[in-house]
Amino acid sequence: MQLDIRNIRKSFEGREVLHSLSFSVSSGRAMGFLGRNGAGKSTTFRCLMQVFRQDSGEFLIDGAPLDPARHRIGYLPEERGMYGKTTLADQLEYFACLKGSRRKAARRDALDWIHYFGLDDYASKRLETLSKGNQQKIQIAQAFLADPDIIVLDEPFSGLDPVNAQVFKEAIRHMVSLGKLVIFSSHQMAYVEEMCDDITVIDRGHIVTSGPLEAIKASAGRGLYAIEATPGAEDAIATAIAAAGREATRHGGLVLTPRDDAFLRSFVSEHFERIASAGDWRPSMQEIFIDLTGHDDANDGAGHDLDENPDDGATSTRTTATRTTTSSPTERTAA
């Protein structure tokens, strides 16, 4: 299954905030959708879920227009919004019903995810009695309800300790293995490098790069070798490279030099006692992100889109589950 985002444009009050966005997401490969605050990520997500209607462009599933009635979307918003005074089982059942499940299947689905996240003892307890981390697990669980085809996760690791983060990573990997279309946005680049097969970076409403993570890292390496010296030998290695008539640049604990296979073989052979490793340079995702988006917004005249505006609509789980629902699970009976 493949989701194609084609030429999406969106304006608010005459100001265009998404500028002909195009990229693709394939099942079996987690996509990291990255950008600074206000870059357009949340607006893109809301257009995908039809909370906002884009001005032009289309979302396609395997070449056909995306139909939310046929392709369910599970969404974890960055802004948390669940019912503190409702039990875990009741509200997850409620959200599953809102997504189209029948009552019996919804209850089973709710209890399955409560069990998956190790919260069986709390199933009949109110959400507000749980720790912040356990509340976050329930927030995450609602995104997986009703067997969604597309899963959109906005800052999914926020508030999770390392143990719970590992449980969640396993859940994401499981969904990817089932062929779900998984898109997640995060500013925690270590998670992006660990979890994502592909990345798309958006900056001020424009796509600045999109594709396989390893290919993007290779391209960002700019044809450089990275030589890791043994502890304390970095200066000596940099000096030796320069003495051989080659450019040498210090980069943290590495020495970078333009790629030349014959030179590298000769140099490593001559200085092997001072070299821990050598090979193609692959900058970190953090470095790539800063390089692509690290401009000075104060000087370039760019504004921000509605990603950071609390009044732009549909930011909580309640609103995205159904755009007209405002009552709690205990106030409404789901069929």
PDB file of C-alpha atoms in Angstrom, residues 30-34 41 45 151-157 168 172 182-188 191-196 198 200:
ATOM      1  CA  ALA A  30       8.172   4.032   8.784  1.00  0.00           C
ATOM      2  CA  MET A  31       8.274   7.639   7.566  1.00  0.00           C
ATOM      3  CA  GLY A  32       9.666  10.444   9.724  1.00  0.00           C
ATOM      4  CA  PHE A  33       7.964  13.749   8.883  1.00  0.00           C
ATOM      5  CA  LEU A  34      10.271  16.379  10.332  1.00  0.00           C
ATOM      6  CA  LYS A  41       3.564  19.411   9.908  1.00  0.00           C
ATOM      7  CA  PHE A  45      -1.736  16.031   9.131  1.00  0.00           C
ATOM      8  CA  ILE A 151      -1.119   5.755  11.682  1.00  0.00           C
ATOM      9  CA  VAL A 152      -0.012   9.348  12.304  1.00  0.00           C
ATOM     10  CA  LEU A 153       2.033   9.953  15.449  1.00  0.00           C
ATOM     11  CA  ASP A 154       2.929  13.515  16.471  1.00  0.00           C
ATOM     12  CA  GLU A 155       5.767  13.621  19.058  1.00  0.00           C
ATOM     13  CA  PRO A 156       4.884  10.081  20.194  1.00  0.00           C
ATOM     14  CA  PHE A 157       7.735   9.609  22.694  1.00  0.00           C
ATOM     15  CA  PHE A 168       6.086   1.750  22.232  1.00  0.00           C
ATOM     16  CA  ILE A 172       5.324   0.781  16.085  1.00  0.00           C
ATOM     17  CA  VAL A 182       3.180   4.809   9.630  1.00  0.00           C
ATOM     18  CA  ILE A 183       4.132   8.497   9.739  1.00  0.00           C
ATOM     19  CA  PHE A 184       5.594  10.095  12.804  1.00  0.00           C
ATOM     20  CA  SER A 185       6.887  13.502  13.662  1.00  0.00           C
ATOM     21  CA  SER A 186       9.488  14.051  16.353  1.00  0.00           C
ATOM     22  CA  HIS A 187      12.174  16.501  17.401  1.00  0.00           C
ATOM     23  CA  GLN A 188      14.035  13.646  19.110  1.00  0.00           C
ATOM     24  CA  TYR A 191      14.348   8.063  17.729  1.00  0.00           C
ATOM     25  CA  VAL A 192      14.083   9.145  14.090  1.00  0.00           C
ATOM     26  CA  GLU A 193      17.390   7.467  13.223  1.00  0.00           C
ATOM     27  CA  GLU A 194      16.414   4.323  15.080  1.00  0.00           C
ATOM     28  CA  MET A 195      12.835   3.967  13.861  1.00  0.00           C
ATOM     29  CA  CYS A 196      12.559   5.497  10.394  1.00  0.00           C
ATOM     30  CA  ASP A 198      12.427   7.154   5.158  1.00  0.00           C
ATOM     31  CA  THR A 200      10.654  13.936   4.713  1.00  0.00           C
TER      32      THR A 200
END
